[in-house]
Amino acid sequence: MMGDRLRAVVVGLVVSGWLTATAVPAQAWCWWNCNYTKTKYPIVLAHGMAGFDELFGVFEYWFGIPGALDDGGATVFVTSVSQFNSTEARGEQLIDQVEQIVAITGKPKVNLIGHSHGGLDVRYVAAVRPDLVASVTSVGSPHKGADLADYLSDNIEGGSFAQGVLAFFAESLGTVLGLLSGSTDPQDAIAGLDSLSSSGMATFNAQYPQGVPTSSCGSGASSVNGVRYYSWSGTGVLTNAFDISDPALGLTSLFYSESNDGLVGRCSSHLGTVIRDNYFHNHLDEVNQILGLVSIFESNPKSVFRAHANRLKKAGL
Ligand code: CA
């Protein structure tokens, strides 16, 4: 067992260019509850907004979360896919990395956890290669599309946004699109927007229906092709007065007709077994950003991830 963890320390997978899967260094010691998150299969964290990882690095995208999982005995890998691309293209990159993680660890499968767009990427991997996947968990992912993407798609004229939309968002447009699509380049963002709209997601869901609720706000199948499906999300928006990202999420939340985390609606986040869909977390709080600035009146995101790892462990995953 210790050998597995040591091996995870030693081997940092760096493929080339975009493709990176990094083993999380194992803690040298543990005081308490040392096996709480010790899942049978490695935990693989798949990011969403990669504009973010330019700022903080892909490891820090999950602020403090890999370490929190590792403290409880989990073997954790953090993957990295193209900042901007279709779910299928990102998913193919992720499959390559999962194959390598399986080769390194000697475990036949992984537990995939994706945030935002990453939650769609992991669905793709499980649909195409269920043999490599023990479980899929999405956190704040727009499985039925994002209202903001619909609005922006409807306001594209000749490849650029209508003047009124640009004026409305002013300088935060790039930030908003980066959060949503993983790109701060307007051309990339426009090209990618459709995949996160309700029509784009309907097309994706028709091809990859595993775990997606058939009703508008129900749960999905808990297990498909031997893969367990879970999801959670938040409906907080303004959660911490010191977090500079809260006002931007407050602005984007105005586009939603249902409660939301600033970018993804409560019902749209449902996949498989819905663990909870109303944490007082906004879209960035879900990955303990920015820099751990979250609500002090709600379960800490790190605790939510640890509890989920324990859930996977108890399920024999
Ligand atoms: Ca926050």
XYZ file of C-alpha atoms and ligand atoms in Angstrom:
318
model
C 0.000 0.000 0.000
C 2.733 2.397 0.978
C 4.468 1.392 -2.206
C 1.564 2.720 -4.215
C 1.782 6.056 -2.526
C 5.515 6.283 -2.892
C 5.196 5.457 -6.530
C 2.634 8.234 -6.867
C 5.170 10.603 -5.360
C 7.973 9.558 -7.606
C 6.085 9.524 -10.841
C 4.865 12.868 -12.066
C 3.413 12.340 -15.480
C 4.237 15.039 -17.892
C 3.275 14.149 -21.403
C 3.715 16.960 -23.896
C 2.116 20.292 -24.445
C -1.416 20.247 -23.159
C -1.358 16.754 -21.820
C -0.413 16.557 -18.201
C -1.421 14.252 -15.406
C 0.323 14.984 -12.162
C 0.557 12.705 -9.181
C -0.123 14.461 -5.912
C 2.804 14.091 -3.490
C 1.832 11.835 -0.621
C 1.993 13.242 2.891
C 4.870 11.958 4.935
C 2.774 11.590 8.061
C -0.790 11.435 9.278
C -2.160 12.084 12.755
C -5.800 11.099 12.590
C -8.348 9.323 10.401
C -5.556 8.300 8.071
C -7.641 5.950 5.930
C -10.807 8.044 5.690
C -10.335 8.792 1.976
C -8.383 5.650 1.086
C -10.381 4.574 -1.949
C -9.716 1.320 -3.753
C -9.069 3.132 -7.036
C -7.113 6.374 -7.594
C -9.021 9.642 -7.568
C -8.546 11.711 -10.719
C -9.483 15.401 -10.641
C -10.455 16.914 -14.020
C -10.585 20.698 -14.204
C -13.067 22.922 -15.960
C -11.980 26.481 -16.405
C -8.451 26.382 -17.576
C -8.127 30.119 -17.866
C -7.815 29.690 -14.178
C -4.889 27.349 -14.305
C -2.887 29.978 -16.134
C -3.185 32.055 -13.026
C -2.754 29.458 -10.367
C -1.389 26.349 -12.039
C -3.519 23.294 -12.592
C -2.652 21.766 -9.250
C -3.861 24.848 -7.415
C -7.066 24.875 -9.453
C -8.374 22.514 -6.753
C -7.229 24.762 -3.945
C -6.088 22.531 -1.091
C -8.318 19.674 -2.205
C -5.725 17.166 -3.525
C -3.799 17.471 -0.269
C -6.952 17.055 1.812
C -7.778 13.850 -0.047
C -4.230 12.605 0.157
C -4.147 13.193 3.921
C -6.832 10.537 4.275
C -4.928 7.967 2.259
C -6.255 8.535 -1.258
C -3.995 8.291 -4.276
C -4.774 11.463 -6.211
C -3.961 12.625 -9.717
C -4.673 16.025 -11.210
C -5.132 16.029 -14.983
C -4.889 18.830 -17.501
C -6.575 19.096 -20.877
C -6.757 21.818 -23.514
C -7.889 25.064 -22.018
C -10.392 25.415 -24.712
C -11.807 22.669 -26.816
C -14.875 20.555 -27.397
C -15.883 18.082 -24.724
C -15.015 15.246 -27.087
C -11.505 16.580 -27.734
C -10.891 17.229 -24.057
C -12.324 13.806 -23.235
C -9.939 12.076 -25.651
C -6.995 13.813 -23.986
C -8.310 12.698 -20.633
C -8.574 9.077 -21.802
C -4.863 9.152 -22.692
C -4.039 10.369 -19.193
C -6.304 7.851 -17.466
C -4.621 5.055 -19.431
C -1.277 6.252 -18.120
C -2.530 6.537 -14.540
C -3.797 2.972 -14.773
C -0.409 1.875 -16.077
C 1.473 3.674 -13.299
C -0.678 2.642 -10.371
C -1.446 -0.874 -11.502
C -5.097 -0.248 -10.591
C -7.451 -1.182 -13.437
C -9.821 1.765 -12.965
C -10.068 5.295 -11.607
C -12.626 7.453 -9.804
C -13.146 10.511 -11.985
C -14.238 13.810 -10.454
C -14.792 16.770 -12.785
C -15.648 20.377 -12.024
C -17.646 22.569 -14.415
C -16.719 21.583 -18.001
C -14.540 18.857 -16.467
C -17.747 17.118 -15.355
C -18.692 16.744 -19.008
C -15.230 15.509 -19.974
C -15.391 12.717 -17.404
C -18.810 11.682 -18.682
C -17.284 11.312 -22.135
C -14.448 9.157 -20.787
C -16.860 6.874 -18.938
C -19.130 6.563 -21.966
C -16.307 5.676 -24.344
C -14.102 3.679 -21.950
C -16.271 2.346 -19.101
C -13.640 -0.355 -18.552
C -11.293 2.324 -17.153
C -13.793 3.997 -14.841
C -15.136 2.997 -11.421
C -17.119 6.187 -10.843
C -17.950 9.560 -12.349
C -18.689 12.571 -10.175
C -19.538 16.023 -11.485
C -19.341 19.176 -9.403
C -21.189 22.221 -10.729
C -21.411 20.960 -14.323
C -24.059 22.199 -16.806
C -25.479 18.865 -17.985
C -28.591 20.537 -19.385
C -26.714 23.623 -20.535
C -26.041 27.010 -18.990
C -28.526 29.858 -19.374
C -25.699 32.331 -19.792
C -24.345 30.335 -22.736
C -27.810 30.405 -24.314
C -28.047 34.149 -23.878
C -24.625 34.796 -25.328
C -25.163 32.373 -28.204
C -28.370 34.187 -29.057
C -26.508 37.472 -29.173
C -23.657 36.544 -31.487
C -23.759 38.472 -34.747
C -21.361 37.523 -37.518
C -18.931 35.827 -35.185
C -18.816 38.584 -32.607
C -21.079 39.669 -29.831
C -23.737 42.307 -30.297
C -22.666 45.704 -29.110
C -25.221 45.771 -26.365
C -23.922 42.554 -24.856
C -20.357 43.759 -24.954
C -21.392 47.001 -23.308
C -23.315 45.155 -20.641
C -20.425 42.948 -19.678
C -17.773 45.533 -20.384
C -14.453 44.187 -19.239
C -15.850 41.271 -17.308
C -16.967 39.553 -20.519
C -13.598 37.920 -21.009
C -13.541 36.748 -17.426
C -17.056 35.412 -17.613
C -16.389 33.526 -20.817
C -13.166 32.195 -19.402
C -14.998 30.800 -16.423
C -17.634 29.248 -18.594
C -15.718 27.934 -21.568
C -12.149 27.725 -20.342
C -10.896 30.428 -22.673
C -10.419 34.153 -22.389
C -9.826 34.450 -26.127
C -13.140 35.764 -27.499
C -12.848 33.799 -30.748
C -12.252 30.551 -28.917
C -14.969 31.356 -26.456
C -17.504 32.044 -29.183
C -16.613 28.842 -30.962
C -16.955 26.883 -27.759
C -20.042 28.483 -26.398
C -22.458 26.333 -28.315
C -21.256 23.168 -26.612
C -22.384 24.582 -23.254
C -25.725 25.917 -24.479
C -28.885 23.934 -23.874
C -29.033 22.862 -27.527
C -25.379 21.839 -27.544
C -25.859 19.840 -24.364
C -29.000 18.207 -25.737
C -26.927 16.947 -28.672
C -24.183 15.723 -26.349
C -26.683 14.042 -24.008
C -28.342 12.222 -26.895
C -25.001 10.682 -27.778
C -23.760 10.156 -24.212
C -26.854 9.730 -22.027
C -25.210 7.788 -19.195
C -26.306 9.141 -15.808
C -28.251 12.095 -17.199
C -31.709 12.561 -15.625
C -34.546 12.035 -18.054
C -36.783 14.433 -16.125
C -36.055 18.129 -15.873
C -34.850 18.105 -12.286
C -34.650 14.493 -11.140
C -31.742 12.185 -10.479
C -30.081 10.054 -13.126
C -29.225 6.361 -13.084
C -26.886 5.590 -10.202
C -24.958 3.027 -12.244
C -24.493 2.504 -15.986
C -22.160 -0.023 -17.652
C -20.640 -0.756 -14.268
C -19.825 2.922 -13.624
C -21.336 4.730 -10.626
C -22.589 8.285 -11.242
C -22.783 11.112 -8.671
C -23.097 14.894 -8.635
C -23.260 17.877 -6.337
C -23.411 21.637 -6.752
C -24.063 24.900 -4.993
C -26.609 27.677 -5.150
C -24.635 30.325 -3.335
C -23.502 33.400 -5.247
C -22.258 36.097 -2.892
C -20.638 33.956 -0.232
C -17.525 35.790 0.936
C -17.130 39.569 0.973
C -13.355 39.306 0.569
C -13.451 37.228 -2.634
C -12.962 39.452 -5.693
C -14.763 36.933 -7.933
C -18.086 37.200 -6.111
C -19.348 40.362 -7.894
C -18.725 38.803 -11.351
C -20.658 35.682 -10.360
C -23.390 37.923 -8.957
C -23.656 39.511 -12.384
C -23.776 36.250 -14.322
C -26.305 34.747 -11.921
C -28.854 37.305 -13.141
C -29.230 35.333 -16.378
C -30.692 32.306 -14.646
C -34.328 31.515 -14.045
C -33.529 28.904 -11.390
C -31.278 29.018 -8.356
C -27.664 28.663 -9.448
C -24.015 28.909 -8.452
C -23.419 31.935 -10.654
C -22.790 29.880 -13.803
C -24.691 26.601 -13.523
C -28.338 26.098 -12.584
C -29.339 23.790 -9.748
C -31.274 21.304 -11.877
C -28.786 21.435 -14.760
C -26.099 20.168 -12.375
C -27.897 16.877 -11.700
C -26.133 13.664 -12.760
C -26.636 10.155 -11.406
C -27.116 10.129 -7.647
C -27.545 13.760 -6.574
C -25.617 14.090 -3.329
C -26.740 17.666 -2.771
C -27.615 20.525 -5.118
C -27.775 23.525 -2.831
C -24.550 23.970 -0.932
C -23.989 27.622 -0.115
C -21.114 27.533 -2.577
C -20.735 29.548 -5.753
C -19.096 28.152 -8.889
C -15.570 28.902 -7.679
C -16.251 28.002 -4.056
C -16.937 24.478 -5.327
C -13.183 24.111 -5.877
C -12.307 26.186 -2.805
C -11.451 29.323 -4.760
C -10.342 31.979 -4.798
C -7.566 30.885 -2.426
C -9.915 29.296 0.069
C -12.278 32.276 0.318
C -15.621 30.555 0.818
C -18.563 30.902 3.181
C -17.808 30.145 6.813
C -21.453 29.155 7.333
C -21.399 26.115 5.030
C -19.500 22.821 4.821
C -16.007 23.590 3.612
C -15.425 22.362 0.031
C -12.442 20.311 1.183
C -14.711 18.538 3.675
C -17.253 17.883 0.934
C -14.576 16.244 -1.232
C -13.263 14.202 1.690
C -16.762 12.999 2.555
C -17.271 11.968 -1.043
C -14.016 10.020 -1.129
C -15.213 8.224 1.976
C -18.501 7.524 0.197
C -16.592 5.999 -2.716
C -14.476 3.978 -0.324
C -17.547 2.584 1.433
C -19.042 1.709 -1.959
C -15.999 -0.443 -2.646
C -14.667 1.970 -5.217
Ca -15.140 32.049 -3.307
